[in-house]
Coordinates of C-alpha atoms in Angstrom, one line a residue:
Chain D
X1 CA -14.5 -21.5 -1.8
X2 CA -17.1 -20.7 0.2
X3 CA -16.2 -22.8 3.4
X4 CA -12.6 -21.0 2.6
X5 CA -13.9 -17.4 3.3
X6 CA -16.1 -18.4 6.1
X7 CA -12.7 -20.1 7.3
X8 CA -11.0 -16.2 6.4
X9 CA -14.1 -14.0 7.9
X10 CA -11.6 -13.4 11.1
X11 CA -8.6 -12.2 8.8
X12 CA -11.6 -10.4 6.9
X13 CA -12.4 -8.6 9.8
X14 CA -8.5 -7.7 10.3
X15 CA -8.1 -6.1 6.9
X16 CA -11.1 -4.0 7.1
X17 CA -10.6 -2.5 10.4
X18 CA -6.5 -1.8 8.7
X19 CA -8.6 -0.2 5.7
X20 CA -10.8 1.8 7.9
X21 CA -7.5 3.1 10.0
X22 CA -5.8 4.2 6.9
X23 CA -8.9 6.0 5.8
X24 CA -8.6 7.7 8.7
X25 CA -4.9 8.4 8.7
X26 CA -5.0 9.2 4.7
X27 CA -7.9 11.7 5.3
X28 CA -7.3 13.0 8.1
X29 CA -4.1 12.2 10.7
X30 CA -1.6 13.0 8.3
X31 CA -3.4 16.2 7.2
X32 CA -2.8 17.8 10.3
X33 CA 1.7 17.5 9.6
X34 CA 1.9 17.1 5.9
X35 CA 0.5 19.2 3.1
X36 CA -2.3 17.5 1.3
X37 CA 0.0 17.4 -1.6
X38 CA 2.4 14.7 -0.1
X39 CA 0.1 12.8 1.7
X40 CA 0.7 8.8 0.8
X41 CA -2.4 6.7 -0.5
X42 CA -1.9 4.1 2.6
X43 CA -4.7 2.2 1.5
X44 CA -2.9 1.1 -2.0
X45 CA 0.1 -0.1 0.2
X46 CA -2.4 -2.5 2.3
X47 CA -3.8 -3.4 -1.7
X48 CA -0.3 -3.7 -2.7
X49 CA 0.5 -6.2 0.4
X50 CA -2.9 -8.0 0.0
X51 CA -1.9 -8.9 -3.7
X52 CA 1.2 -10.4 -2.7
X53 CA -0.1 -12.6 0.2
X54 CA -3.4 -13.1 -1.1
X55 CA -3.4 -14.7 -4.7
X56 CA -6.8 -16.0 -4.3
X57 CA -10.2 -15.0 -5.3
X58 CA -10.3 -13.8 -1.1
X59 CA -7.2 -11.3 -1.7
X60 CA -9.3 -10.3 -4.8
X61 CA -12.5 -10.1 -2.6
X62 CA -10.5 -8.2 -0.1
X63 CA -9.2 -5.0 -2.2
X64 CA -13.0 -4.8 -3.8
X65 CA -14.2 -4.6 -0.4
X66 CA -11.1 -2.4 0.6
X67 CA -12.1 -0.1 -2.7
X68 CA -15.9 -0.1 -1.1
X69 CA -15.0 1.2 2.2
X70 CA -13.1 4.4 0.8
X71 CA -15.8 4.3 -1.3
X72 CA -18.7 5.0 1.0
X73 CA -16.2 7.0 3.1
X74 CA -16.9 9.6 0.7
X75 CA -20.9 8.7 -0.2
X76 CA -20.6 10.4 -3.5
X77 CA -20.3 6.8 -5.9
X78 CA -20.3 3.3 -5.0
X79 CA -18.1 1.1 -6.6
X80 CA -15.2 2.8 -8.4
X81 CA -12.8 2.8 -6.0
X82 CA -13.9 -1.1 -5.5
X83 CA -13.1 -2.0 -9.4
X84 CA -10.0 0.2 -9.1
X85 CA -8.1 -1.7 -6.1
X86 CA -9.5 -5.2 -8.3
X87 CA -7.8 -4.2 -11.1
X88 CA -4.5 -3.3 -9.0
X89 CA -4.9 -6.5 -7.6
X90 CA -5.0 -8.1 -10.9
X91 CA -2.3 -6.1 -11.5
X92 CA 0.1 -7.6 -9.2
X93 CA -0.9 -10.9 -9.3
X94 CA -0.3 -11.2 -12.8
X95 CA 3.5 -9.8 -12.5
X96 CA 3.4 -12.0 -9.1
X97 CA 3.5 -15.1 -11.8
X98 CA 6.1 -14.1 -13.2
X99 CA 8.3 -12.1 -11.2
X100 CA 9.8 -12.6 -7.5
X101 CA 9.6 -9.4 -5.9
X102 CA 12.4 -9.3 -3.3
X103 CA 14.0 -6.5 -5.0
X104 CA 13.4 -3.0 -3.7
X105 CA 13.5 -1.3 -6.9
X106 CA 11.1 -3.5 -8.1
X107 CA 8.8 -3.6 -5.5
X108 CA 9.1 0.5 -6.0
X109 CA 8.1 0.5 -10.2
X110 CA 5.3 -2.0 -8.9
X111 CA 4.4 0.1 -6.4
X112 CA 4.4 3.5 -8.1
X113 CA 2.8 1.3 -11.4
X114 CA -0.6 0.0 -9.6
X115 CA -1.3 3.4 -7.9
X116 CA -1.0 5.0 -11.5
X117 CA -3.2 2.0 -13.5
X118 CA -5.3 2.0 -10.5
X119 CA -6.1 6.1 -10.7
X120 CA -6.6 5.6 -14.8
X121 CA -9.5 2.9 -13.6
X122 CA -10.8 5.0 -11.1
X123 CA -10.8 8.0 -14.2
X124 CA -12.0 5.5 -16.8
X125 CA -14.8 4.1 -14.5
X126 CA -16.2 7.5 -13.3
X127 CA -15.6 9.2 -16.9
X128 CA -18.9 8.5 -17.9
X129 CA -21.2 8.7 -14.9
X130 CA -23.4 12.2 -14.3
X131 CA -20.8 14.2 -12.9
X132 CA -23.0 16.9 -11.3
X133 CA -25.8 16.0 -9.4
X134 CA -26.7 19.2 -7.5
X135 CA -24.3 21.0 -9.5
X136 CA -25.5 21.4 -13.3
X137 CA -22.3 23.8 -14.6
X138 CA -19.9 20.7 -13.7
X139 CA -16.4 21.4 -15.8
X140 CA -13.6 18.9 -16.8
X141 CA -10.5 18.5 -14.2
X142 CA -7.6 20.4 -15.8
X143 CA -5.4 17.4 -16.3
X144 CA -2.4 19.2 -16.1
X145 CA -2.6 19.3 -12.7
X146 CA -4.4 16.4 -11.7
X147 CA -1.4 14.3 -13.5
X148 CA 0.8 16.1 -11.2
X149 CA -1.1 15.7 -8.4
X150 CA -1.5 11.7 -9.1
X151 CA 2.4 11.7 -10.1
X152 CA 3.4 12.7 -6.6
X153 CA 0.9 10.8 -5.1
X154 CA 2.1 8.1 -7.1
X155 CA 5.6 8.7 -6.0
X156 CA 5.1 9.3 -2.6
X157 CA 3.2 6.0 -2.0
X158 CA 5.7 3.6 -4.1
X159 CA 8.8 5.6 -1.8
X160 CA 6.8 4.3 2.0
X161 CA 5.5 0.8 0.1
X162 CA 9.0 -1.1 0.8
X163 CA 9.1 0.0 4.4
X164 CA 5.5 -0.1 5.1
X165 CA 5.3 -3.5 3.8
X166 CA 8.6 -4.9 5.9
X167 CA 6.2 -3.6 8.8
X168 CA 3.6 -5.4 7.4
X169 CA 5.4 -8.7 7.0
X170 CA 6.4 -8.0 11.1
X171 CA 3.0 -8.1 12.4
X172 CA 0.4 -10.1 9.4
X173 CA 3.3 -12.2 7.9
X174 CA 5.5 -12.3 5.5
X175 CA 3.9 -10.9 2.0
X176 CA 6.4 -12.8 -0.4
X177 CA 5.3 -16.0 -1.8
X178 CA 7.7 -17.8 -4.1
X179 CA 4.8 -19.3 -7.1
X180 CA 6.6 -17.3 -9.5
X181 CA 7.5 -19.3 -12.6
Chain C
X1 CA -1.3 -22.6 4.4
X2 CA -1.6 -19.4 2.5
X3 CA 1.3 -20.8 0.3
X4 CA -0.6 -23.7 -0.7
X5 CA -3.6 -22.6 -1.5
X6 CA -2.4 -19.9 -3.5
X7 CA -0.2 -22.4 -5.5
X8 CA -3.2 -24.8 -6.2
X9 CA -5.3 -21.2 -7.5
X10 CA -5.7 -21.6 -10.9
X11 CA -4.5 -17.9 -12.2
X12 CA -7.2 -18.2 -15.0
X13 CA -9.9 -18.8 -12.2
X14 CA -8.6 -15.3 -10.1
X15 CA -8.5 -13.4 -13.7
X16 CA -12.4 -14.3 -14.5
X17 CA -13.1 -13.6 -10.7
X18 CA -11.3 -10.1 -10.4
X19 CA -13.3 -9.6 -14.3
X20 CA -16.3 -10.7 -12.3
X21 CA -15.6 -7.5 -9.4
X22 CA -15.0 -5.2 -11.9
X23 CA -17.7 -5.5 -13.9
X24 CA -19.8 -5.6 -10.6
X25 CA -18.3 -2.0 -9.6
X26 CA -19.4 -1.0 -12.7
X27 CA -22.9 -1.9 -12.3
X28 CA -22.7 -0.4 -8.7
X29 CA -20.9 2.9 -10.0
X30 CA -23.4 3.6 -12.4
X31 CA -26.6 2.5 -10.2
X32 CA -25.1 4.4 -7.2
X33 CA -25.0 7.9 -9.6
X34 CA -28.4 7.7 -10.4
X35 CA -29.3 7.0 -6.8
X36 CA -27.4 8.1 -4.4
X37 CA -29.8 7.1 -1.1
X38 CA -28.3 3.3 -2.4
X39 CA -24.8 4.5 -1.3
X40 CA -25.7 6.5 1.5
X41 CA -27.3 3.6 4.1
X42 CA -23.8 2.2 3.7
X43 CA -21.9 5.6 4.3
X44 CA -23.9 6.1 7.1
X45 CA -22.3 3.4 9.0
X46 CA -19.2 4.8 8.2
X47 CA -18.9 7.7 8.5
X48 CA -20.5 6.9 12.0
X49 CA -17.6 4.3 12.1
X50 CA -14.9 7.3 11.3
X51 CA -17.0 9.9 13.1
X52 CA -15.3 9.7 16.8
X53 CA -12.0 8.9 15.3
X54 CA -11.7 12.1 13.2
X55 CA -13.4 14.4 16.0
X56 CA -10.6 13.2 18.4
X57 CA -8.5 14.2 16.1
X58 CA -9.7 17.4 15.4
X59 CA -9.4 18.4 18.9
X60 CA -6.3 16.8 19.4
X61 CA -4.2 18.9 16.5
X62 CA -4.3 22.0 19.4
X63 CA -1.5 20.3 21.6
X64 CA -0.3 18.1 19.1
X65 CA 0.5 20.6 16.4
X66 CA 2.0 23.1 19.2
X67 CA 4.7 19.6 20.3
X68 CA 5.4 19.2 17.0
X69 CA 6.7 22.1 15.8
X70 CA 8.1 23.7 19.2
X71 CA 8.6 20.7 21.2
X72 CA 10.1 17.9 18.7
X73 CA 12.5 20.6 17.8
X74 CA 14.0 21.0 21.1
X75 CA 14.9 17.3 21.8
X76 CA 18.0 17.1 20.7
X77 CA 19.1 20.2 22.9
X78 CA 21.0 18.4 25.6
X79 CA 22.6 21.6 27.3
X80 CA 19.6 22.6 28.5
X81 CA 18.6 22.6 32.0
X82 CA 15.7 20.8 33.0
X83 CA 13.4 22.9 35.4
X84 CA 14.2 25.6 32.6
X85 CA 13.1 22.8 30.3
X86 CA 10.2 21.8 31.7
X87 CA 9.4 25.5 32.2
X88 CA 10.1 26.3 28.5
X89 CA 7.7 23.2 27.6
X90 CA 4.8 24.0 29.3
X91 CA 5.0 27.8 28.1
X92 CA 5.9 26.5 24.8
X93 CA 2.7 24.3 24.7
X94 CA 0.4 27.3 26.9
X95 CA 2.2 29.4 23.9
X96 CA 0.8 27.4 20.7
X97 CA -2.8 27.1 22.5
X98 CA -3.2 30.5 22.5
X99 CA -1.5 31.2 19.4
X100 CA -4.2 28.7 18.3
X101 CA -6.6 30.6 19.9
X102 CA -5.8 34.1 18.3
X103 CA -5.9 32.0 14.8
X104 CA -9.1 30.4 15.8
X105 CA -10.7 33.7 16.8
X106 CA -9.6 35.9 13.7
X107 CA -10.9 33.0 11.6
X108 CA -14.0 33.7 13.4
X109 CA -13.8 37.0 13.3
X110 CA -13.8 37.0 9.3
X111 CA -16.4 34.5 8.9
X112 CA -19.0 36.6 11.7
X113 CA -18.0 39.7 9.3
X114 CA -18.9 37.9 6.2
X115 CA -22.3 36.6 7.4
X116 CA -23.2 39.9 9.5
X117 CA -22.8 41.4 6.1
X118 CA -25.2 39.4 4.2
X119 CA -27.0 38.6 7.4
X120 CA -26.9 34.8 7.0
X121 CA -28.5 32.3 9.0
X122 CA -26.3 28.9 10.1
X123 CA -23.7 27.7 12.7
X124 CA -20.0 27.3 12.2
X125 CA -18.4 23.8 12.0
X126 CA -15.2 22.1 12.7
X127 CA -13.3 20.5 9.4
X128 CA -12.3 17.0 10.5
X129 CA -11.5 15.2 7.0
X130 CA -10.1 15.7 4.0
X131 CA -11.1 13.9 0.8
X132 CA -8.9 10.8 1.2
X133 CA -8.0 10.4 -2.3
X134 CA -7.4 13.2 -5.0
X135 CA -10.0 12.6 -7.3
X136 CA -12.6 14.4 -5.2
X137 CA -12.0 17.6 -3.6
X138 CA -14.1 17.3 -0.6
X139 CA -14.0 18.3 3.2
X140 CA -15.9 16.7 6.1
X141 CA -17.5 19.2 8.8
X142 CA -18.2 17.9 12.5
X143 CA -22.0 19.1 11.9
X144 CA -25.0 16.8 10.2
X145 CA -28.5 15.9 10.3
X146 CA -28.5 16.1 14.1
X147 CA -27.3 19.6 13.9
X148 CA -29.8 20.7 10.3
X149 CA -27.3 20.4 7.7
X150 CA -29.1 19.5 4.7
X151 CA -28.1 18.4 1.3
X152 CA -27.4 21.8 -0.8
X153 CA -26.5 24.4 1.7
X154 CA -23.8 26.8 1.3
X155 CA -20.7 26.8 3.4
X156 CA -18.3 29.4 3.7
X157 CA -15.0 30.8 5.3
X158 CA -14.1 34.2 6.4
X159 CA -12.3 34.7 3.0
X160 CA -15.3 33.3 0.7
X161 CA -17.5 30.8 -0.7
X162 CA -15.6 26.9 -0.1
X163 CA -18.4 24.9 -1.5
X164 CA -21.8 22.9 -1.1
X165 CA -23.0 20.1 1.1
X166 CA -23.5 16.9 -1.5
X167 CA -23.8 14.4 1.4
X168 CA -24.9 14.3 5.3
X169 CA -25.0 11.7 7.6
X170 CA -26.4 11.9 11.2
X171 CA -23.0 13.6 12.8
X172 CA -21.1 14.6 9.6
X173 CA -21.4 15.9 6.3
X174 CA -19.5 16.0 3.1
X175 CA -18.9 19.6 1.4
X176 CA -17.9 19.4 -2.4
X177 CA -15.5 22.3 -2.5
X178 CA -15.6 25.3 -5.4
X179 CA -12.4 23.7 -7.1
X180 CA -13.5 20.2 -7.7
X181 CA -14.4 19.6 -11.5
X182 CA -17.9 18.4 -10.6
X183 CA -18.5 22.6 -9.1
X184 CA -19.5 25.3 -11.0
X185 CA -20.2 28.6 -10.0
X186 CA -22.1 31.6 -12.0
X187 CA -19.9 34.6 -11.0
X188 CA -18.7 37.9 -12.4
X189 CA -16.1 40.5 -11.9
X190 CA -16.8 42.8 -9.3
X191 CA -16.1 46.1 -10.9
X192 CA -17.2 45.7 -14.1
X193 CA -19.8 43.2 -13.8
X194 CA -18.4 40.6 -16.5
X195 CA -20.3 37.7 -16.1
X196 CA -18.7 33.7 -16.5
X197 CA -18.9 30.6 -14.8
X198 CA -16.1 29.9 -12.3
X199 CA -15.2 25.8 -12.4
X200 CA -13.6 23.9 -10.1
X201 CA -10.1 22.0 -12.1
X202 CA -8.7 19.9 -9.5
X203 CA -5.9 20.7 -7.1
X204 CA -7.1 23.1 -5.5
X205 CA -7.8 25.3 -8.5
X206 CA -10.5 27.1 -10.5
X207 CA -11.3 29.1 -13.9
X208 CA -13.1 31.4 -14.9
X209 CA -14.9 29.9 -18.0
X210 CA -17.5 31.0 -20.8
X211 CA -16.1 34.6 -20.4
X212 CA -17.0 36.7 -23.8
X213 CA -13.4 37.4 -25.8
X214 CA -14.3 41.0 -26.4
X215 CA -14.5 41.8 -22.5
X216 CA -11.9 43.0 -20.9
X217 CA -10.4 41.1 -18.1
X218 CA -7.1 42.2 -15.8
X219 CA -5.3 40.4 -13.2
X220 CA -6.1 41.0 -9.9
X221 CA -9.7 41.9 -10.2
X222 CA -12.3 40.3 -8.1
X223 CA -14.6 37.4 -8.6
X224 CA -17.5 37.4 -6.8
X225 CA -20.7 34.7 -7.3
X226 CA -23.8 36.3 -9.0
X227 CA -26.5 34.3 -7.6
X228 CA -27.3 33.8 -10.6
X229 CA -27.1 29.8 -10.3
X230 CA -29.7 29.1 -8.3
X231 CA -27.5 27.6 -6.0
X232 CA -25.1 30.3 -4.3
X233 CA -26.1 33.5 -2.7
X234 CA -25.0 36.3 -4.7
X235 CA -22.0 38.2 -3.7
X236 CA -19.5 35.7 -2.2
X237 CA -16.1 36.2 -2.6
X238 CA -14.7 33.5 -5.2
X239 CA -10.7 35.0 -6.0
X240 CA -8.9 37.3 -8.0
X241 CA -8.0 37.0 -11.8
X242 CA -4.9 35.5 -11.8
X243 CA -3.5 35.2 -15.6
X244 CA -5.8 36.2 -18.6
X245 CA -5.4 34.3 -21.9
X246 CA -7.4 35.5 -25.0
X247 CA -8.1 33.0 -27.3
X248 CA -7.0 33.5 -31.3
X249 CA -9.5 35.3 -33.2
X250 CA -12.6 33.9 -34.0
X251 CA -12.7 31.5 -30.6
X252 CA -15.6 33.0 -28.6
X253 CA -14.0 32.6 -24.9
X254 CA -10.8 33.6 -23.4
X255 CA -8.7 31.4 -21.0
X256 CA -9.0 33.2 -16.9
X257 CA -7.1 31.4 -13.8
X258 CA -8.9 32.7 -10.4
X259 CA -6.9 32.0 -7.8
X260 CA -9.4 30.8 -5.5
X261 CA -9.9 33.5 -2.3
X262 CA -10.1 30.4 0.2
X263 CA -6.7 28.2 1.0
X264 CA -8.8 24.7 0.6
X265 CA -5.7 23.1 1.8
X266 CA -6.0 24.0 5.7
X267 CA -9.3 24.7 6.0
X268 CA -10.0 24.4 9.6
X269 CA -13.2 26.3 10.5
X270 CA -16.9 26.9 8.1
X271 CA -19.9 28.7 8.7
X272 CA -22.9 26.8 6.9
X273 CA -25.5 28.7 5.8
X274 CA -29.0 28.0 6.3
X275 CA -30.9 30.8 5.2
X276 CA -30.9 34.6 5.1
X277 CA -32.6 37.3 7.3
X278 CA -32.7 38.3 10.9
X279 CA -31.8 36.1 13.7

């Protein structure tokens, strides 16, 4: 397994670079043009692509590492997004064993649920962490408003996923592998 | 090659591997939340990687916005005379630059007013990024440890309180907005001094908690920081009361929504407060 990882180091660096690029796009570039609520989570689409394309330990490790980059870019906690992306990978991996993801609607639905599940995983991972390092007057988020924001994010990301996956397929290779059973 | 490899991998092994990674991330989360320095080392590296891009992006937005808003929309008008078109484009770009400068001037004037009013010391900084996910409401500014930014410093804007520095890198810093659920500000109503705590509830909104049911709170009243939390200076404008929902009898507190004075979604310049007193 380790030899295989070493062989894939160039790919690892390529995906890492893409990860950083997407963090920059969704945190700095796109908010200049779009209302913050409408900024898609491009990193998720990359995770979805990796989950389809690399159904292996390498793919899981990549998703974990991209989550680590996202955590580091925020500098508050290290780990929650890594865990959330790993769960997304696992979910897509399990479903792709059963279905062929060639259908537009199926990909869209998959992306939508992957974003939702990933956010739930994030919420669970951070639920019990000390919420306030500086403030001692912390509260819980308004779940109603958070739900709307996350629903919008999932919807926009899902709608974009089939198109971005096509772009990825063109430059990085087709993501569909026929190992569904 | 990938195709063959992926088919030979036993699904159970991958599920086991993912479970291990998930447990590792949970352990890392717990550890880093108790040892912030642990996350900071890698964060410095990532921010130094992203900072040049973010800085370039924030600078180029002045002209990009002008082009996007006023040029692209005109591209399809075929009848336009080409000379006039060039002139229009030139003037449009100039105009958008002036417009941006006018906005910047207004923003900085507002900041200056609030700074003079409170005799704050500090410096202005540009917002170069927003939180990449919706869970943590934060912004990144283009000033860091090199400029003297320290964790715990208050950040304001012309319209009032923005948040607190929670993380610093060499050239940039992260500000947790007061609309983040991790945030809380001891505050009172300017007119009658009724006290409570302004808490972030996510989605760029705040509520005012722990306001006793017996106290009279009206829509439209101004809420300002009390300074009693020992974190934020006194007298900073937080927002106006948007709605008041008195609780049933027997409940201690009423539900008050506060509309933040700062539009967090369109922040561009902020002021980092380093101290108080005459310069």
